[in-house]
Structures are given as C-alpha cells and as structure tokens.
Coordinates of C-alpha atoms in Angstrom, one line a residue:
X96 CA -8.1 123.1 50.9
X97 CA -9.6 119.9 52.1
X98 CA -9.7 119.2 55.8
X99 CA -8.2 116.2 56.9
X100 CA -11.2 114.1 58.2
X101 CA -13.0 114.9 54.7
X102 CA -9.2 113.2 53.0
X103 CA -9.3 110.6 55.4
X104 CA -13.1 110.0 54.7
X105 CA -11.9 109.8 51.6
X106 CA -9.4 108.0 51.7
X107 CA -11.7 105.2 53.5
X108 CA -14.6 105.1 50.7
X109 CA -12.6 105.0 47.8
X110 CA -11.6 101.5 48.3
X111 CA -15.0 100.8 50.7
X112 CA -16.9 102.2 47.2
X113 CA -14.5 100.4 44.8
X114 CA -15.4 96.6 47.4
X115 CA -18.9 97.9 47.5
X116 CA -18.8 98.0 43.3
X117 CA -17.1 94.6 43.1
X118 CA -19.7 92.9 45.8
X119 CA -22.4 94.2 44.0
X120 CA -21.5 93.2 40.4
X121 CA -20.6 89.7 42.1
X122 CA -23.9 89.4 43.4
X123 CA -25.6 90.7 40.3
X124 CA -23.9 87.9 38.2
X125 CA -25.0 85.2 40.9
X126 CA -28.7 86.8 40.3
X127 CA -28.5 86.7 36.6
X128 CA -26.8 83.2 36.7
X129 CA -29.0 81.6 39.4
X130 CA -32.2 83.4 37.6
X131 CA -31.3 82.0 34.3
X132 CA -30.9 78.2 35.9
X133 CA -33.5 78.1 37.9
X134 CA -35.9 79.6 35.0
X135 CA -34.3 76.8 32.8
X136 CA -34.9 73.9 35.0
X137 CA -38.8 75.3 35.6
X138 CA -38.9 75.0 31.4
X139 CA -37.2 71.6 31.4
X140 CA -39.4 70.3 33.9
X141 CA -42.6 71.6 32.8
X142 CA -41.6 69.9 29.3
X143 CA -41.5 66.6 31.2
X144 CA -44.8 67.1 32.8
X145 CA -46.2 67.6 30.1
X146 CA -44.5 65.0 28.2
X147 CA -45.5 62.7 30.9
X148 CA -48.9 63.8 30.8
X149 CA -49.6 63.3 27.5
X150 CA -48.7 59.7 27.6
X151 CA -50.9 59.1 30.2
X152 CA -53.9 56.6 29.6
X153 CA -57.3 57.0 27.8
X154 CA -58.7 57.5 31.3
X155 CA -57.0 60.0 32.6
X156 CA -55.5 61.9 29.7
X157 CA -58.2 64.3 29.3
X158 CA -58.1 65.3 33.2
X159 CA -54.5 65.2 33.4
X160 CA -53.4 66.9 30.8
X161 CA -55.4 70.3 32.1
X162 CA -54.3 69.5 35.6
X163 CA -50.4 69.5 34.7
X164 CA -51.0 72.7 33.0
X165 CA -52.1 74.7 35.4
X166 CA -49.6 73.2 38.3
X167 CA -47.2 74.9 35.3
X168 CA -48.4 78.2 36.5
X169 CA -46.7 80.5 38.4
X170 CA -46.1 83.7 39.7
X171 CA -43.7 85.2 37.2
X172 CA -45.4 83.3 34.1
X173 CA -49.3 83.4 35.0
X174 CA -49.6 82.0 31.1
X175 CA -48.2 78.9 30.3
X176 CA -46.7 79.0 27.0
X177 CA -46.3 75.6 25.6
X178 CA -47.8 73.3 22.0
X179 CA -48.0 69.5 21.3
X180 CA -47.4 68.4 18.0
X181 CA -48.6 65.1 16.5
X182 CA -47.0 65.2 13.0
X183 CA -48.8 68.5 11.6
X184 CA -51.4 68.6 14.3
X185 CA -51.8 70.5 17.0
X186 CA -52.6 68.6 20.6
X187 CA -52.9 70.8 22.4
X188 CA -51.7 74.7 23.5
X189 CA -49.8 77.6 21.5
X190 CA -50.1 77.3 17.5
X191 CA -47.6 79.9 17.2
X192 CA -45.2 77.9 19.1
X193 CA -44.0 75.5 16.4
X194 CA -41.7 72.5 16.8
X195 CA -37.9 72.7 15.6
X196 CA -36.7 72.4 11.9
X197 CA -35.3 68.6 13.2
X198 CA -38.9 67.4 13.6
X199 CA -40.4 66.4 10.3
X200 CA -44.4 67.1 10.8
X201 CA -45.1 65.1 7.6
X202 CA -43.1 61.7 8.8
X203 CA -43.1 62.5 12.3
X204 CA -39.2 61.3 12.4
X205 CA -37.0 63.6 14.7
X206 CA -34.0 63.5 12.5
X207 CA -31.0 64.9 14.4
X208 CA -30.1 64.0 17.8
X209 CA -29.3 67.2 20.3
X210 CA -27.8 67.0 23.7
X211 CA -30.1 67.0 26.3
X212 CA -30.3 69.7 29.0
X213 CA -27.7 70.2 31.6
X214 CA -27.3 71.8 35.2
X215 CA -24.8 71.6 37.2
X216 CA -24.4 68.5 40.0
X217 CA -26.8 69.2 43.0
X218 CA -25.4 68.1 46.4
X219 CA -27.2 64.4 46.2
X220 CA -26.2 64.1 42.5
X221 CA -29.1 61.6 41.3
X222 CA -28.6 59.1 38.1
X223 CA -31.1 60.1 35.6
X224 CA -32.0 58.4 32.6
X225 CA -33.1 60.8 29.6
X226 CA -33.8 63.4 32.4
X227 CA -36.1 61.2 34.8
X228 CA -35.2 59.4 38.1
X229 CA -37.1 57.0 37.4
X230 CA -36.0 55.0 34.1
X231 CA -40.0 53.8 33.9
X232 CA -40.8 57.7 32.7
X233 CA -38.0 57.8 30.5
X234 CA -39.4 54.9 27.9
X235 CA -40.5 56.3 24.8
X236 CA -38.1 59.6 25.1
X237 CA -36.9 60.0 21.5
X238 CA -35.3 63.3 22.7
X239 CA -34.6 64.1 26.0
X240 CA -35.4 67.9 26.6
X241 CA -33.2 70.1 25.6
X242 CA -33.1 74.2 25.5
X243 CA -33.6 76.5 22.6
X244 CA -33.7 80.3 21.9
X245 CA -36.7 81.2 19.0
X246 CA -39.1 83.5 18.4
X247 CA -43.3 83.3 18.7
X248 CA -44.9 86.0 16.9
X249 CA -42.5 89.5 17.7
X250 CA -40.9 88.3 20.7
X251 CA -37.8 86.2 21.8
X252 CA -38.8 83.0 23.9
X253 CA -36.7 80.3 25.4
X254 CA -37.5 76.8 24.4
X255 CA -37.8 73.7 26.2
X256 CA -38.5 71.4 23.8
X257 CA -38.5 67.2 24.3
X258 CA -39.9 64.2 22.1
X259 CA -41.9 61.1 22.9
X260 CA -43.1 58.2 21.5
X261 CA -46.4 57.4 22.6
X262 CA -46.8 54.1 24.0
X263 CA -50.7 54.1 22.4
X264 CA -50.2 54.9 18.8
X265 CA -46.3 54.6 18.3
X266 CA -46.4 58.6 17.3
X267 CA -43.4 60.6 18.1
X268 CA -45.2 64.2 19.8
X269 CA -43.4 67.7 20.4
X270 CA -43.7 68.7 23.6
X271 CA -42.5 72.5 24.3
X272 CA -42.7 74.4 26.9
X273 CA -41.5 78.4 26.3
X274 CA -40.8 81.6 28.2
X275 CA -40.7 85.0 27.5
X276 CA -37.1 86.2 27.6
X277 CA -37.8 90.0 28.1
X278 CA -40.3 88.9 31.2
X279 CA -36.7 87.2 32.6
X280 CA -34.8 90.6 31.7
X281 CA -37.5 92.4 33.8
X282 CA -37.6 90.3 36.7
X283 CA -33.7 90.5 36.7
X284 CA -33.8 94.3 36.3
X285 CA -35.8 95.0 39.6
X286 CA -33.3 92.6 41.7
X287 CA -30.3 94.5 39.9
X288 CA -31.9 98.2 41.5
X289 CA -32.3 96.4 44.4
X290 CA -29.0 95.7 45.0
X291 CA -27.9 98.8 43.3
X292 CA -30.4 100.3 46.2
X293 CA -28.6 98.3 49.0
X294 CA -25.9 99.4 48.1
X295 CA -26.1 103.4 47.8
X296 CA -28.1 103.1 50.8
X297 CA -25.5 101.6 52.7
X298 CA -22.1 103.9 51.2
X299 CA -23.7 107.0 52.3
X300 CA -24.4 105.3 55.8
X301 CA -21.2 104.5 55.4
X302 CA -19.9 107.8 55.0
X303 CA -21.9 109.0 57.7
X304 CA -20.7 106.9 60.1
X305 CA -16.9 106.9 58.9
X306 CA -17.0 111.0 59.3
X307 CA -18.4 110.7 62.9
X308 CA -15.7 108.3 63.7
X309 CA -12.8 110.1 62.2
X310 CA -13.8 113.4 63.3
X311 CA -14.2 111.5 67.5
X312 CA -10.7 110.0 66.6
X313 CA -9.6 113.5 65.4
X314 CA -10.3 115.3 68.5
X315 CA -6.8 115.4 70.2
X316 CA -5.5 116.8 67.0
X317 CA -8.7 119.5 66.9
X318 CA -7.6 120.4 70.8
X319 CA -3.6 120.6 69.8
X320 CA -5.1 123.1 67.0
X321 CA -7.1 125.0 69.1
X322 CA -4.1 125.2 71.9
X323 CA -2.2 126.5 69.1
X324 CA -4.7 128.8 67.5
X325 CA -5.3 130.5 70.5
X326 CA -1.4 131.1 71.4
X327 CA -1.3 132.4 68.1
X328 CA -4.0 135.0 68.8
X329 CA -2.9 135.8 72.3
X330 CA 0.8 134.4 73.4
X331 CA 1.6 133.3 76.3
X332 CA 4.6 133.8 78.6
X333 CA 5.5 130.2 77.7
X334 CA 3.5 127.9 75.6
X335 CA 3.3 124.3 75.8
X336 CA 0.6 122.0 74.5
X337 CA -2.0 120.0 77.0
X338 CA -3.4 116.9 76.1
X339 CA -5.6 114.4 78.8
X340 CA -3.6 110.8 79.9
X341 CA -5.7 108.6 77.9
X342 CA -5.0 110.7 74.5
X343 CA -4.4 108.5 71.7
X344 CA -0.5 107.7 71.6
X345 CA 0.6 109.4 68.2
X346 CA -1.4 112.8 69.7
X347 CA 0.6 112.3 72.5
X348 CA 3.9 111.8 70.9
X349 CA 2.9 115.0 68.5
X350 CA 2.5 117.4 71.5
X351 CA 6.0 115.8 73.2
X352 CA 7.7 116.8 69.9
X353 CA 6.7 119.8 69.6
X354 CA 6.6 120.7 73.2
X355 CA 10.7 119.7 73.0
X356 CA 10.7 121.4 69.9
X357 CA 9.2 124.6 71.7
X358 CA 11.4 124.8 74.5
X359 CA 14.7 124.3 72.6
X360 CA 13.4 127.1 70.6
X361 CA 13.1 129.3 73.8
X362 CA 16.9 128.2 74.5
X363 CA 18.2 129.3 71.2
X364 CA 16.3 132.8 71.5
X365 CA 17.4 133.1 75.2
X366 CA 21.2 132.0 73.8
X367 CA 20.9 134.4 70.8
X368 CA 19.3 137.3 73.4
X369 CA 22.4 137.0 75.6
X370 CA 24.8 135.7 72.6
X371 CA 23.5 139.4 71.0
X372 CA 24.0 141.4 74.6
X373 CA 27.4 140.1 75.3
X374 CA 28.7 140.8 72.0
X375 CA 27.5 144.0 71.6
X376 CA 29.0 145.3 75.0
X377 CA 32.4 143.3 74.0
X378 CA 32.4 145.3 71.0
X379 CA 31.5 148.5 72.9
X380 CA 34.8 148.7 74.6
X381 CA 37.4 148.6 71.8
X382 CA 35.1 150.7 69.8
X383 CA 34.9 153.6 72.5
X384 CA 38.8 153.3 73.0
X385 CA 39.1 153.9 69.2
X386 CA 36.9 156.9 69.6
X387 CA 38.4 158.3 72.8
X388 CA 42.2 158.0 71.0
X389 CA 40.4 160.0 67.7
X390 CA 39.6 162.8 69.8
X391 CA 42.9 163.0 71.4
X392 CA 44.8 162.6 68.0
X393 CA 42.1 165.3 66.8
X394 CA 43.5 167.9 69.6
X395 CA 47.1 166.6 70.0
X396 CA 48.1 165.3 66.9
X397 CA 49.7 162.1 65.3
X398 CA 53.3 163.6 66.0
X399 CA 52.8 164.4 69.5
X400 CA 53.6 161.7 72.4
X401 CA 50.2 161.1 73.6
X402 CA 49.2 161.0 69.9
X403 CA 51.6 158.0 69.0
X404 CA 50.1 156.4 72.0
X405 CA 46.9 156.7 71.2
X406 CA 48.1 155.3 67.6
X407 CA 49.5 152.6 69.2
X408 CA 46.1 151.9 71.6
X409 CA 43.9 151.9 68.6
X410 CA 45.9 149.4 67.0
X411 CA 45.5 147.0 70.1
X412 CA 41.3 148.1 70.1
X413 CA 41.1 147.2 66.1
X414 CA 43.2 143.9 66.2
X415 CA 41.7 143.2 70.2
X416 CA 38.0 143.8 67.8
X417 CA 39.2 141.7 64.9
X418 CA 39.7 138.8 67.1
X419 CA 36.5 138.7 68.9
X420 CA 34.8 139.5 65.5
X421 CA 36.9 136.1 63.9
X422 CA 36.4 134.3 67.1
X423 CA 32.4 135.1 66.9
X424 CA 32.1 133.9 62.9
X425 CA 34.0 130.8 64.5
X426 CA 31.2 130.2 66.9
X427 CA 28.9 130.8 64.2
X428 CA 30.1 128.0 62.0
X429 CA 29.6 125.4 64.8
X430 CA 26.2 125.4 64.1
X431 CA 26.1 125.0 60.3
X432 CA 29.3 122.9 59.7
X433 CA 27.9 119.9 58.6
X434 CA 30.3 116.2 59.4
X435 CA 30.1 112.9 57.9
X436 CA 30.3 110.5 60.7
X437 CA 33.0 108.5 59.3
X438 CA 35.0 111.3 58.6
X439 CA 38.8 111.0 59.7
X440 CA 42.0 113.1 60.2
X441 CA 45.3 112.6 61.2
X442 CA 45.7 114.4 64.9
X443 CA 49.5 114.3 64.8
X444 CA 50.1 116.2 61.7
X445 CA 47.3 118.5 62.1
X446 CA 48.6 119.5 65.7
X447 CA 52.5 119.6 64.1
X448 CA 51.3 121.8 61.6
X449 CA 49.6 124.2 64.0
X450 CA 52.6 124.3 66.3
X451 CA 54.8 125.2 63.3
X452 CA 52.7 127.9 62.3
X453 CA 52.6 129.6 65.6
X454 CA 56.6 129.3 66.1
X455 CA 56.9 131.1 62.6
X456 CA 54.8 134.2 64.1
X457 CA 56.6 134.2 67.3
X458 CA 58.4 137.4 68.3
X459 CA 62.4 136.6 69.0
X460 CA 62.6 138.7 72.2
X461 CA 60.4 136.9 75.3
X462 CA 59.2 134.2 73.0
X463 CA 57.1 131.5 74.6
X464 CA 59.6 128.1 74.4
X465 CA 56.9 125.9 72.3
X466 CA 57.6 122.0 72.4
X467 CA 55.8 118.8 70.8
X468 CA 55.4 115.7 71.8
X469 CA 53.9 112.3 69.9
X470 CA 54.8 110.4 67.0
X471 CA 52.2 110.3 64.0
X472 CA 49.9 109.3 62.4
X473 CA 47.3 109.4 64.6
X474 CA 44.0 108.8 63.2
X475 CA 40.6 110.5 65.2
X476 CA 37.3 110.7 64.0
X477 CA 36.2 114.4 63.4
X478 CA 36.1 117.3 61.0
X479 CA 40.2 118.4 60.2
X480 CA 39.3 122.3 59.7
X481 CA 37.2 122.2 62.7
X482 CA 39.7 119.7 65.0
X483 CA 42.3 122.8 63.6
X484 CA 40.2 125.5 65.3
X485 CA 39.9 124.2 68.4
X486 CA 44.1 123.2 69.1
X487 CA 44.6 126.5 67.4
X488 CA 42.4 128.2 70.0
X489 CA 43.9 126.0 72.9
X490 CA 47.4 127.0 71.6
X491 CA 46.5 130.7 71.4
X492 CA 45.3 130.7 74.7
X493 CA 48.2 128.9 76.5
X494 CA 51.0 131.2 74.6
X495 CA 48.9 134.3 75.3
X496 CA 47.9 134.1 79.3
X497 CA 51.2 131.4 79.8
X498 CA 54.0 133.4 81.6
X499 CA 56.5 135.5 79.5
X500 CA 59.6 133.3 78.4
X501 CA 57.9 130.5 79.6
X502 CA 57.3 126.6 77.9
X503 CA 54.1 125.7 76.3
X504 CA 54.2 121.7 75.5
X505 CA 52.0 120.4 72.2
X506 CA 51.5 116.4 72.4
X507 CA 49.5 113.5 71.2
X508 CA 49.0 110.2 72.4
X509 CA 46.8 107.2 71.6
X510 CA 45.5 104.4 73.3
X511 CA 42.6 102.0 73.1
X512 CA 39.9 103.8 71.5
X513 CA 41.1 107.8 72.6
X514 CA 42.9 109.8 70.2
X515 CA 44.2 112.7 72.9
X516 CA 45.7 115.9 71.9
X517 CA 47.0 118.0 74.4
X518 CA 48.2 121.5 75.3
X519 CA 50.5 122.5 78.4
X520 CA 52.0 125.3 80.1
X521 CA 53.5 126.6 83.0
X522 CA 51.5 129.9 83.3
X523 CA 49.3 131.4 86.1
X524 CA 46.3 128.9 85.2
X525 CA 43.1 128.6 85.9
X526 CA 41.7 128.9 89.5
X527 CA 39.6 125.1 90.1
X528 CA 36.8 126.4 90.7
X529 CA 36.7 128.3 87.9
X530 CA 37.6 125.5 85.1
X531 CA 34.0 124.8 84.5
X532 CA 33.0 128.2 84.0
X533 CA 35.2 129.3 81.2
X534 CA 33.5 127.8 78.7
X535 CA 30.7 129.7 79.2
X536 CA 30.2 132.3 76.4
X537 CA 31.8 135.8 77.2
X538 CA 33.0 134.8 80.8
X539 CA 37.0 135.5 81.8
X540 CA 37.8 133.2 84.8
X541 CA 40.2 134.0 87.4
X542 CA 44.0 132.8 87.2
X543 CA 45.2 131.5 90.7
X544 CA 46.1 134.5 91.7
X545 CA 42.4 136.0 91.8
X546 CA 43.0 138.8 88.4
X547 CA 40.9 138.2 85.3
X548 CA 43.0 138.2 82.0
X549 CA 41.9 140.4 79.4
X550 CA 40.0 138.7 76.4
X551 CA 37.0 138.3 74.7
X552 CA 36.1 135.0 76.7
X553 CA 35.0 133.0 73.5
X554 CA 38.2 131.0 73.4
X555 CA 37.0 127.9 75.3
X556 CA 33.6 128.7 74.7
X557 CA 34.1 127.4 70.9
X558 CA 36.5 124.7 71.9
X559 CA 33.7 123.0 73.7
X560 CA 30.8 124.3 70.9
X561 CA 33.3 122.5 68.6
X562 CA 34.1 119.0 71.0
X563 CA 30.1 118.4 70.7
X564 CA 29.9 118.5 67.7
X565 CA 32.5 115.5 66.9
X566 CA 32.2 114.1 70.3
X567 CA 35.2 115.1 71.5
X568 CA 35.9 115.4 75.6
X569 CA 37.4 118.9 76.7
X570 CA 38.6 119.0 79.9
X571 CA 40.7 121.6 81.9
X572 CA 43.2 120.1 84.9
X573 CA 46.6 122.0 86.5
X574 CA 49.8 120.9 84.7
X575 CA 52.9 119.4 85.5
X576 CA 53.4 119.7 89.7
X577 CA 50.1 121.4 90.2
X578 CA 51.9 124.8 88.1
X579 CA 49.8 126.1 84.9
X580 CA 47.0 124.5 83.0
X581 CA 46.6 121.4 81.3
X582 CA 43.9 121.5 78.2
X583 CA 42.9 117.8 76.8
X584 CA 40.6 116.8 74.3
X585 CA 39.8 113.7 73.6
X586 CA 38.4 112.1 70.0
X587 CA 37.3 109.0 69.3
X588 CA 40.1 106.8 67.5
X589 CA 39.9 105.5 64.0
X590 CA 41.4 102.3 63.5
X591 CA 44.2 102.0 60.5
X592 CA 43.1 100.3 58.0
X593 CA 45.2 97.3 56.6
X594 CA 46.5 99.2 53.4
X595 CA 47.2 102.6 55.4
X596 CA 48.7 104.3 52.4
X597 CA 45.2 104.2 50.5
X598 CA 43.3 105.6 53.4
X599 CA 45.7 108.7 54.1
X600 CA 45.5 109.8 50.2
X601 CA 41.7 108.8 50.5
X602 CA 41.7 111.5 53.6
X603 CA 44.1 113.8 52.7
X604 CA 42.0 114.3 48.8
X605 CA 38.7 114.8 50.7
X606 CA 40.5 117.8 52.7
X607 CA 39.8 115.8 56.3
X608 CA 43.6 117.3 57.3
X609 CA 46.5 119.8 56.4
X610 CA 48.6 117.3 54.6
X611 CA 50.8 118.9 51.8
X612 CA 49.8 117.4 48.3
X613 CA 53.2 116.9 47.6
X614 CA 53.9 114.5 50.9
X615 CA 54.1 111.3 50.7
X616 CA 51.9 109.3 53.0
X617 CA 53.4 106.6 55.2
X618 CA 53.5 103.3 53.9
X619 CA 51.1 100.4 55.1
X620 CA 51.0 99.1 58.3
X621 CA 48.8 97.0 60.1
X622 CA 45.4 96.8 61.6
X623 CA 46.5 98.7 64.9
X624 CA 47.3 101.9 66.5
X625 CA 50.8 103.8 66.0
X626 CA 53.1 103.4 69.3
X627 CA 52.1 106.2 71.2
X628 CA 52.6 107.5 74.9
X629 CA 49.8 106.0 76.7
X630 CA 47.2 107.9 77.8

C-alpha cells in the first residue's frame, strides 16, 4: 500500500511532468522553428553577397569575390556550398550544385517567375526592394532569392538560389548558395537532448524537493500516528491526542475530532458498563423471587395456601420482568430509530387514542377516573410511534404510582410555536428535589412522603432518551394546588398547511400517527393553528 507522501508526490508530478512535457515540446518547436529561420536568412543573404559580389567591377571582382566567400563561413558550415552559372559555365564554386530547371543554360533566359523569400516582420519592418534596402543593389535582380529543397551528389541541401543581370555584359548569372540539411538536423538534435536534459534534471530535483516538503508538511499527521500507534501497543488510562499550538489547522481540527470522538466513546462504554450493571441486578430480583416461590411450591405444593401465593408472587416477578425487559428494548430503540426532520403527527389523536386504550384495560373496582382535555388536530413535529411511547409511559406512570380511585387528567394544547401534551394526577408525586433525578436510568425517586415506589426506574428515563431525540422539552412540576405531579412535554408545532385534508392523508399513509384508515380526515382549514387552550 502506498504511503501517502509518495501519493501526494504523486499526485504533484503527474501534472508538474505532464507541464514539464508540454514546456519542453514548446520550446523544442521554437528551436526547430527559429533554427530553420535563422539558417534560411544566412542562405538568402549569403546568395545576395554573393550576387552582389559578382557584379562588382573589373577591379575589384577578383578580390571581392574570394573575400565575400569566406565572410560566408561559419561555425556550423566551415564549407561554403555555393556555384555561379553564366549560361553553361561555371563562375565560380560547386559543379555539382546546378541551377534550377527554370534557368535555361543555353539562352540564359530565367523562364518562370518564383516568389521571392519571406520571413516574418522584424520589429523595425524595413521596405525592401527585391530583397535589398537599398533599391541601388536591387538593379539587375531578375529573380529575387528565393528557397529550394534539392539534392548535390547523395545528400539533401537547401537552396538559396537568386538571378542577376550583370550590368557589364547584360548576362543573366545563377547565384546559389546551399546547406546541408542533415548538418541542420544534427545541430537541432543536440539542442533537443539539451532540453530533454534540462528537463529530467530538473523533475527528479523536483521530486526530491516536493518529498522533503510533503513529508515536513506531513509531520503532525506522522506525530497523531505515532500517538496512536503507541496507545495501540500499550493503552492508556485515557487517551487523547497532543499536538503543539502552531500545528497546521486541518491537524489540529483532526486530533479535536477525534479527541471528541474518543471521549464520547468513553461515555457510551461507561453508559453501557452501568446501563449492563443496573440491568442485571434489576433483573436479579424478580428472578430470585421466581426461584425462592419454586422451591416453596416444590415442598408445599400448588394446592397448598402458601403455594397459591407463591403462584400468585411469581406472576407479579414474570410480568414486574417482562416490563423492565419491554421497557429496556424501548430504551434500545432510541438510539437506532432513525426521523426525518420534517416528519409530523397529529398529538391530539395520538394522545386520544392512548387514553382509550388504557380505559379499555382498566379494572372496574378502584379504577383510576381518566379524563382528556384538547380539541384536535394538533400537528407537532416528531416520530408518531416514538411520540406514542413516551405519553404511553407518562400515562402508565401517573395511573400506576397516582392514588387508588383517584383522577388522572390527559390534555393538549397549542400555542405559538409549542405543541404541549400533558399528563396530570392527584397522587403522592414527586418530592422537588427529586424531579431532576428520575430521569436518570434505574433511579426511583422519593414521593412527598419520603417512600420509594417500586419499579424498574426506566419510565422517565426513556421519556427524556425519546424528547432528545425530536427535541421535545420534558419537564416535571406539582399539579393542580401543589397535590400530585404534572408531566409536560413540549414539541415543536407544525403549521397547517392551506389544503389540511392532503397533508393528514399524506401523514396518516406514511404511518407518522394512529389514524384509522377508514377515518376521514378533517376538511381544510387555513394556514393557522386549531383553537386550543393556551399554553
């Protein structure tokens, strides 16, 4: 597995390489181009020299023409390749240099006129005439140079070819001028590895020195993986990852995360540690009354009286363990139950439904007097199933600790913003100080007058697991003339929408609340909330 400085290296030559390819084919065109111009003008100028030369006067012709010659000579051509032609004589220079089929050595006649050479505009852009600045020079030009690709003996040349009429005789001469072309291709080729040279030379610098830097900006992320690396090998008590002040920002926001990330992890262990120990000694005390009541049915018998009671206590230990086992799957699903954050239900007919489920199950003789309150629909953002577990939990409670015989009260209410269900009785209560600590996991808070009610005391403990997750407000307060308690939770209302009817079958299809399919929804109304008691 690559490591990541050699993928960012990489990642940083690839296109570095790919520029570095493009630079240097740009540059070898240029050389080529500017090579094959300036090798061109040299031909084209030594032609006029030469052409020049040759029309000199009697005097000075036979020094001159020797003279202009050798100034021809350079570096990269030591020989100058060049012929004069007068008709079918040679002047002077290369025999096997020939003039072009559109000079007639018998006649001397140039018969066919060819464009003369061109180069692109320099920066001062002189007039010429034929060639020459000055128009004096360019008397007697028959044809201005021009260029020409031919052969002389086995070998490719490039031609520079121009004819004049001399002003002595009135002949028309052939004045060439010629290159090698593979002498070119050489020169070319070393200035091509050069650059090719350059260039390798300066990618693996490149590399080099894109490593080092990757690898010094790397370093935080080398320390957080040695930190690590070393708590793997050896753990520590509690782990968190170091890194110095001026450590590059991202490094710093890495070892944040996951220092956040760390600790919540040591919260859900030390949860799950204590979630485990609680639950197992809840468990522990229903399960050894089953087992104590075995052994006395075991030596008494089902028939006898203390075997009925033991029948009768086993019955309260297995349904006392089925509700703390139900109550802890509850607890369990407030951590996986996903909710769509524009999810809505109907509070008023989920809480009427709830209340007229637990009026069916009543017993007739010391029934709890159950009442509701509120007008529906009220609409709250939230999870239905989950907004149904917590009122049915706050319900439970109130009719199980509430006094015998006496009045629980059910009711919702809206106002701006709050859809509020809540839950009321006239029992014992909850002592004040004790209202915030019930809805810790496992813990049974005292009633006002100092006992602690039997239960698992994971009631209110999922209430509040399940308010967080819709962000819903639980609170605990006395009722009604400082007697009993007073439960509210408080969702966030969800505006009507104009056409009312739509969104409740829209809701009621996607399962949000318990609405019987059969039910009509209530017709439209508009864009505000039902008149409810305020909160």
């Amino acid at each position: 597995m690559a490591s990541l400085r050699s993928r960012l290296t990489a990642a940083v030559m690839v296109p570095l390489l790919a520029l570095a390819v493009t630079f240097g084919g740009i540059t070898c065109w240029m050389i080529e181009r500017s090579g094959a111009l300036t090798s061109d003008r040299i031909l084209v100028g030594s032609a006029r020299v030469l052409s020049r030369a040759v029309d000199a006067g009697e005097g000075v012709r036979a020094d001159l023409l020797p003279l202009a010659v050798h100034l021809l000579q350079r570096r990269s051509a030591p020989v100058t390749l060049y012929s004069i032609w007068d008709g079918e004589r040679l002047v002077a220079g290369t025999r096997g240099l020939v003039p072009p089929s559109h000079y007639e050595a018998r006649t001397g006649r140039w018969t066919t006129r060819v464009p003369a050479a061109s180069f692109p505009r320099t920066f001062r852009n002189t007039h010429l005439t034929a060639g020459y600045v000055d128009t004096r020079d360019a008397q007697g030009v028959v044809q201005p140079a021009y260029l020409r690709d031919a052969m002389l003996g086995d070998k490719p040349v490039r031609v520079a070819t121009e004819v004049r009429r001399l002003h002595r005789n009135g002949h028309a001469v052939v004045v060439q001028v010629a290159d090698f072309t593979d002498d070119r291709a050489a020169y070319l080729q070393t200035y091509f590895l050069r650059v090719v040279g350059a260039g390798v030379l300066i990618a693996m610098m490149a590399v080099v020195l894109f490593y080092g830097a990757i690898t010094w900006g790397l370093r935080p992320f080398a320390s957080l993986t040695g930190q690590i690396e070393t708590a793997r090998r050896e753990p520590p008590p509690q782990f968190r990852l170091k890194l110095a002040e001026d450590a590059p920002r991202e490094a710093l926001l890495l070892a944040g995360s996951f220092n956040a990330l760390l600790a919540r992890t040591e919260r859900a262990v030390d949860s799950l540690r204590q979630f485990t120990a609680n639950a197992s000694h809840q468990m522990r005390t229903p399960l050894a009354v089953v087992r104590v009541h075995l052994d006395v049915l075991e030596r008494y018998g089902a028939q006898s009286p203390r075997g009925a009671m033991a029948l009768a206590d086993i019955g309260h230990a297995v349904a006392s363990l089925e509700r703390l086992l139900l109550q802890l799957i509850a607890l369990a699903r407030t951590e996986e139950q996903g909710i769509a954050p524009d999810s809505r239900f109907d509070l008023a007919a989920l809480a009427a439904d709830l209340l007229a489920t637990r009026a069916v199950s009543m017993p007739e003789d010391g029934a709890t007097d159950l009442g509701f309150e509120g007008e529906g629909p009220v609409w709250a953002f939230g999870h239905g199933l989950l907004a149904a577990e917590m009122i049915g939990n706050l319900l439970d409670n109130a009719i199980r600790y509430g006094r015998q015989g006496g009045v629980v009260t059910l009711r919702v209410r809206a106002c701006e913003g709050i859809a509020r269900i809540e839950v009321e009785d006239d029992g014992p209560g909850i002592a004040p100080d004790e209202r915030e600590r019930v809805f810790d996991r496992f813990y049974r808070g005292r009633v006002d007058g100092g006992a602690r009610p039997s239960g698992s005391g994971l009631g209110l403990s999922i209430v509040r697991a399940l308010g967080e997750r819709m962000g819903a407000q639980v609170a605990l307060s006395s009722g009604a003339g400082g007697r009993g308690l007073l439960a509210t939770v408080d969702f966030r209302a969800a505006e009507l929408l104009a056409d009312e009817e739509t969104a409740c079958r829209d809701a009621r299809d996607k399962g949000l609340f318990p609405v019987d399919g059969r039910a009509p929804c209530p017709p439209a109304r508009p864009r505000e909330m039902a008149g409810m008691t305020a909160c």
